[in-house]
Amino acid sequence: MQLKTVIDSPCGLRFMLDKLELQSGFARRCLLDMEMLTQAADIQASYDVLHQFAHFVDATDRVHLSTLLFKLQALKDIRTTIQNLEHHATLDDIELFEVKHLAILAVDVKKLLAEHGMEQVVDIPDLDEVITILDPDGLKMASFYIYDSYCQQLKDLRSKMRQNPELNDQLLLEASDLELGVRIDLSKQLHHYATAIRQALLALADVDIYLAKALQMKQMGLCFPVISQDGSTRFEGLFHPQVKEALAAVGRQYQPVDISFDLKPTLITGANMGGKTVVLKTLTLCQYLFQFGFGIPATSAHLDVKSHIFFCIGDEQSVEKGLSSFAAEMKNIDAVIKASRNERKLLALIDEPARTTNPTEGAALVAALLKVLAAADMSLLLTTHYDIEPGDARCLRVKGFDNGVMNYSLVEVHDGEVPHEALNIAQALDIDPQWISLARDIINKNERIL
Amino acid sequence: MPFINEILNYSSLSIVGLEKNTGKTECLKYVLKRMPVDSRRIAVTSIGIDGETVDQVTRTQKPEIVLPQGMFFATSEAHYRQRRLVSELMDVSDENTSLGRVVTAKALTTGKVLLSGPPSATGLIRWMKQMQRLGIDLTIIDGALSRLSSASPAVSQSMILATGAAYSANINTLVQKTAFIVQLINLPLADEEKRNLFGTLEQGSWWLDADGVLNPLSSATSLSKDIRFKGMDRCSTIYVAGALVDGFIEKVRANKDLRQVEIVVRDFTRIFVTPQLFRLFLKAGGRVTVLQKSKLIAVTVNPTSPSGFVLDSDILCQKLSEAIELPVYDLLKN
């Protein structure tokens, strides 16, 4: 699964990408094309490199760092040119310029990284010989044309052109034949370096991506995760960067939470506005960030590698497909159940399933869902307002109103009993008092309203 | 020619034709030929596609652009491959045009080239900045007003305007129409505070009250006959991010509180108002200012229209010069 296919997941992945200060459009394209990592070794390797870049960002003075960042802005996507080279095509002036430009950039970046002992971290192939081929006069300039020194005949023709501009058109025709000969020769020489040039291009994009990730970690206060060995996941001080920023904009503070779960289903209950959905969003976001090698928004994080991530958030009406919100949700959850029968190591986060139907059937659907998924090799987190029998599931509850202030932290409880705070919260929201007090009367009269 | 020296006082120049065949390309050739390429680094480009060998609209012969040895130029990939000179590539931009990316190169021999530069205003500004990085002293932009181009020549510091019989075949009309454009080019800059405030607003209309608070001018009002909004008696300035048209000025004029308002537009190319209405608005105490402005250095005329009609060059130059109080040149004649 590529990053670009999940970037619009409602968990807020796009926000993280938008905040990532990549220097080149090519690096962004590479990142979006990246496949999700599903092997612990790959993820570890990626974080090992990111560790070194984070250290580099901390240890390097701003002048050096901005020189490097500025250089990376010049990185261009020349994959078509490289492909032509690989296929023995003859490159034109513009393509040869692109190759030279990249080679000089690769050598420069390699040198800058080497000054900080980073040459081993990202393998940028040596392209000095490519530069030599495209810079016959040793001018060390990032410009290119078919230099006079490639061909004595061409040199003579050109000096004739400068002396007799009126003969230009005739002489240019002769010159273009000679230039073509030079380009064929250059392309032949460069063909041997095509693989190295491609590697250098991708390595430079990697440098851009790792630097951006390292800078983002610093700016947002993200942490390096530990890869879990026992299938459990643990966060301390977990936060959602987008929600945190939105709150900060109106002068409010985000309350980070601690949470852990393992391969047993986890049921999260809690009052309305208690942040249950935000918790699920953050957990989904973190899992993606982890498997695409980003910093994690928490003070400490242990994560388990998953093969598939499902995030079912209830309000996905699909008008185009003609599905009601209930039908759309059922289909999404159905996909989780089907996957759980064939696949291993799943993560499913389901926000208030069956909430749009009547409470009797809804509660039954949720309880049954817990039973159906209990045996699967997966981590399941599910939020609900329904009173259901938790069975083997672990129960977490949002603390809720505490002296008139919402406390978002999660506490472990031993039953699935749901808090009955909806009316208090509605009252606090200044909702029509007649409506609310009538509802209270109805409950007090013990009518069968639930 | 005196204006050649004046051009060198600025870091950018645009050459703008009021109509096709008003001699813009002649003017560009004239300027390029006289640039001191040995002592200054000079780069030339065109907004959008230009430099066709035959004019695509009127089918008249168009002169190709000859670049002197040592001059930098930007054109599209397609046209770069057709160049008829030896040149050294300096830069390939990320920006794609219908003819490929924009490339910048230095002419190593004198020769002909087809110019087709950045197609958008942001692309043009980016290119000008890139030229600064490459150490270019002066950028020359072959601009166009009559073409559908979103790149405005007003981003350059200085400007030469080309007008002629192709714009109008009657001397008096031509003088009046040109003088009006000159008046628009010479509109004063809005003060710096307003330039900073409005510069970031890409669309919509906005108004400033006496305390300098920015409010959107709701688009709903644009359907009504006049402009009415709360706090209008305290409105000092209106900013129109898009085009300023007759209808808008009329609505403003219909409103007693707004007769003396200052209307700010991005640059003179955004104004599409008839001269009479524009002057009435100014006469009643209204003001029009711009965020970007070029210094108009000279006006050139081409007395020959593509249909073959020829105006008297001396009378045209004299009358126009009197009307706009600027030197006017017939470059083909001189």
PDB file of N, CA, C and O in Angstrom, chain B residues 194-222:
ATOM      1  N   LYS B 194      -0.736  49.602   2.484  1.00  0.00           N
ATOM      2  CA  LYS B 194      -1.801  48.963   1.701  1.00  0.00           C
ATOM      3  C   LYS B 194      -1.229  47.923   0.756  1.00  0.00           C
ATOM      4  O   LYS B 194      -1.828  46.877   0.519  1.00  0.00           O
ATOM      5  N   ARG B 195      -0.044  48.201   0.203  1.00  0.00           N
ATOM      6  CA  ARG B 195       0.563  47.228  -0.716  1.00  0.00           C
ATOM      7  C   ARG B 195       0.829  45.921   0.018  1.00  0.00           C
ATOM      8  O   ARG B 195       0.575  44.842  -0.507  1.00  0.00           O
ATOM      9  N   ASN B 196       1.328  46.018   1.251  1.00  0.00           N
ATOM     10  CA  ASN B 196       1.608  44.803   2.020  1.00  0.00           C
ATOM     11  C   ASN B 196       0.325  44.076   2.380  1.00  0.00           C
ATOM     12  O   ASN B 196       0.241  42.858   2.342  1.00  0.00           O
ATOM     13  N   LEU B 197      -0.689  44.868   2.740  1.00  0.00           N
ATOM     14  CA  LEU B 197      -1.956  44.296   3.183  1.00  0.00           C
ATOM     15  C   LEU B 197      -2.674  43.581   2.034  1.00  0.00           C
ATOM     16  O   LEU B 197      -3.133  42.448   2.171  1.00  0.00           O
ATOM     17  N   PHE B 198      -2.741  44.230   0.880  1.00  0.00           N
ATOM     18  CA  PHE B 198      -3.515  43.687  -0.242  1.00  0.00           C
ATOM     19  C   PHE B 198      -2.713  42.683  -1.071  1.00  0.00           C
ATOM     20  O   PHE B 198      -3.285  41.864  -1.784  1.00  0.00           O
ATOM     21  N   GLY B 199      -1.400  42.771  -0.978  1.00  0.00           N
ATOM     22  CA  GLY B 199      -0.546  41.953  -1.849  1.00  0.00           C
ATOM     23  C   GLY B 199      -0.816  40.468  -1.734  1.00  0.00           C
ATOM     24  O   GLY B 199      -0.646  39.728  -2.685  1.00  0.00           O
ATOM     25  N   THR B 200      -1.264  40.034  -0.544  1.00  0.00           N
ATOM     26  CA  THR B 200      -1.461  38.600  -0.342  1.00  0.00           C
ATOM     27  C   THR B 200      -2.872  38.147  -0.735  1.00  0.00           C
ATOM     28  O   THR B 200      -3.146  36.958  -0.748  1.00  0.00           O
ATOM     29  N   LEU B 201      -3.770  39.089  -1.008  1.00  0.00           N
ATOM     30  CA  LEU B 201      -5.161  38.718  -1.321  1.00  0.00           C
ATOM     31  C   LEU B 201      -5.267  38.386  -2.801  1.00  0.00           C
ATOM     32  O   LEU B 201      -5.077  39.243  -3.645  1.00  0.00           O
ATOM     33  N   GLU B 202      -5.553  37.119  -3.085  1.00  0.00           N
ATOM     34  CA  GLU B 202      -5.543  36.677  -4.479  1.00  0.00           C
ATOM     35  C   GLU B 202      -6.863  36.933  -5.186  1.00  0.00           C
ATOM     36  O   GLU B 202      -6.910  37.038  -6.394  1.00  0.00           O
ATOM     37  N   GLN B 203      -7.952  36.971  -4.416  1.00  0.00           N
ATOM     38  CA  GLN B 203      -9.235  37.134  -5.090  1.00  0.00           C
ATOM     39  C   GLN B 203     -10.231  37.910  -4.248  1.00  0.00           C
ATOM     40  O   GLN B 203     -10.003  38.172  -3.082  1.00  0.00           O
ATOM     41  N   GLY B 204     -11.348  38.266  -4.859  1.00  0.00           N
ATOM     42  CA  GLY B 204     -12.419  38.961  -4.151  1.00  0.00           C
ATOM     43  C   GLY B 204     -12.208  40.460  -4.102  1.00  0.00           C
ATOM     44  O   GLY B 204     -11.222  41.001  -4.604  1.00  0.00           O
ATOM     45  N   SER B 205     -13.206  41.151  -3.499  1.00  0.00           N
ATOM     46  CA  SER B 205     -13.093  42.586  -3.292  1.00  0.00           C
ATOM     47  C   SER B 205     -13.097  42.840  -1.797  1.00  0.00           C
ATOM     48  O   SER B 205     -13.721  42.106  -1.036  1.00  0.00           O
ATOM     49  N   TRP B 206     -12.377  43.859  -1.375  1.00  0.00           N
ATOM     50  CA  TRP B 206     -12.198  44.120   0.043  1.00  0.00           C
ATOM     51  C   TRP B 206     -12.302  45.609   0.294  1.00  0.00           C
ATOM     52  O   TRP B 206     -12.022  46.411  -0.579  1.00  0.00           O
ATOM     53  N   TRP B 207     -12.703  45.964   1.524  1.00  0.00           N
ATOM     54  CA  TRP B 207     -12.681  47.398   1.851  1.00  0.00           C
ATOM     55  C   TRP B 207     -12.043  47.630   3.202  1.00  0.00           C
ATOM     56  O   TRP B 207     -12.055  46.782   4.083  1.00  0.00           O
ATOM     57  N   LEU B 208     -11.447  48.805   3.321  1.00  0.00           N
ATOM     58  CA  LEU B 208     -10.755  49.205   4.543  1.00  0.00           C
ATOM     59  C   LEU B 208     -11.557  50.324   5.183  1.00  0.00           C
ATOM     60  O   LEU B 208     -11.953  51.259   4.496  1.00  0.00           O
ATOM     61  N   ASP B 209     -11.788  50.236   6.504  1.00  0.00           N
ATOM     62  CA  ASP B 209     -12.456  51.368   7.134  1.00  0.00           C
ATOM     63  C   ASP B 209     -11.401  52.371   7.603  1.00  0.00           C
ATOM     64  O   ASP B 209     -10.196  52.180   7.404  1.00  0.00           O
ATOM     65  N   ALA B 210     -11.873  53.438   8.209  1.00  0.00           N
ATOM     66  CA  ALA B 210     -10.972  54.533   8.558  1.00  0.00           C
ATOM     67  C   ALA B 210      -9.876  54.074   9.519  1.00  0.00           C
ATOM     68  O   ALA B 210      -8.793  54.675   9.573  1.00  0.00           O
ATOM     69  N   ASP B 211     -10.148  53.007  10.295  1.00  0.00           N
ATOM     70  CA  ASP B 211      -9.137  52.528  11.242  1.00  0.00           C
ATOM     71  C   ASP B 211      -8.190  51.505  10.616  1.00  0.00           C
ATOM     72  O   ASP B 211      -7.362  50.913  11.300  1.00  0.00           O
ATOM     73  N   GLY B 212      -8.352  51.258   9.340  1.00  0.00           N
ATOM     74  CA  GLY B 212      -7.463  50.311   8.669  1.00  0.00           C
ATOM     75  C   GLY B 212      -7.864  48.865   8.884  1.00  0.00           C
ATOM     76  O   GLY B 212      -7.048  47.963   8.738  1.00  0.00           O
ATOM     77  N   VAL B 213      -9.145  48.613   9.244  1.00  0.00           N
ATOM     78  CA  VAL B 213      -9.590  47.229   9.420  1.00  0.00           C
ATOM     79  C   VAL B 213     -10.101  46.705   8.078  1.00  0.00           C
ATOM     80  O   VAL B 213     -10.871  47.367   7.398  1.00  0.00           O
ATOM     81  N   LEU B 214      -9.618  45.491   7.733  1.00  0.00           N
ATOM     82  CA  LEU B 214      -9.941  44.907   6.432  1.00  0.00           C
ATOM     83  C   LEU B 214     -11.247  44.114   6.496  1.00  0.00           C
ATOM     84  O   LEU B 214     -11.434  43.299   7.386  1.00  0.00           O
ATOM     85  N   ASN B 215     -12.173  44.376   5.565  1.00  0.00           N
ATOM     86  CA  ASN B 215     -13.436  43.630   5.520  1.00  0.00           C
ATOM     87  C   ASN B 215     -13.678  43.135   4.097  1.00  0.00           C
ATOM     88  O   ASN B 215     -13.379  43.843   3.139  1.00  0.00           O
ATOM     89  N   PRO B 216     -14.242  41.918   3.967  1.00  0.00           N
ATOM     90  CA  PRO B 216     -14.586  41.491   2.612  1.00  0.00           C
ATOM     91  C   PRO B 216     -15.790  42.263   2.094  1.00  0.00           C
ATOM     92  O   PRO B 216     -16.712  42.563   2.850  1.00  0.00           O
ATOM     93  N   LEU B 217     -15.754  42.581   0.836  1.00  0.00           N
ATOM     94  CA  LEU B 217     -16.891  43.244   0.191  1.00  0.00           C
ATOM     95  C   LEU B 217     -17.691  42.106  -0.405  1.00  0.00           C
ATOM     96  O   LEU B 217     -17.262  41.500  -1.376  1.00  0.00           O
ATOM     97  N   SER B 218     -18.832  41.790   0.221  1.00  0.00           N
ATOM     98  CA  SER B 218     -19.480  40.515  -0.116  1.00  0.00           C
ATOM     99  C   SER B 218     -19.872  40.493  -1.584  1.00  0.00           C
ATOM    100  O   SER B 218     -20.302  41.490  -2.152  1.00  0.00           O
ATOM    101  N   SER B 219     -19.709  39.311  -2.158  1.00  0.00           N
ATOM    102  CA  SER B 219     -19.947  39.207  -3.593  1.00  0.00           C
ATOM    103  C   SER B 219     -21.425  39.390  -3.914  1.00  0.00           C
ATOM    104  O   SER B 219     -21.792  39.700  -5.043  1.00  0.00           O
ATOM    105  N   ALA B 220     -22.303  39.189  -2.912  1.00  0.00           N
ATOM    106  CA  ALA B 220     -23.738  39.339  -3.146  1.00  0.00           C
ATOM    107  C   ALA B 220     -24.061  40.750  -3.613  1.00  0.00           C
ATOM    108  O   ALA B 220     -24.930  40.955  -4.458  1.00  0.00           O
ATOM    109  N   THR B 221     -23.336  41.729  -3.087  1.00  0.00           N
ATOM    110  CA  THR B 221     -23.654  43.107  -3.445  1.00  0.00           C
ATOM    111  C   THR B 221     -23.372  43.381  -4.917  1.00  0.00           C
ATOM    112  O   THR B 221     -23.893  44.332  -5.470  1.00  0.00           O
ATOM    113  N   SER B 222     -22.545  42.551  -5.520  1.00  0.00           N
ATOM    114  CA  SER B 222     -22.187  42.846  -6.901  1.00  0.00           C
ATOM    115  C   SER B 222     -23.369  42.646  -7.846  1.00  0.00           C
ATOM    116  O   SER B 222     -23.340  43.070  -8.976  1.00  0.00           O
TER     117      SER B 222
END
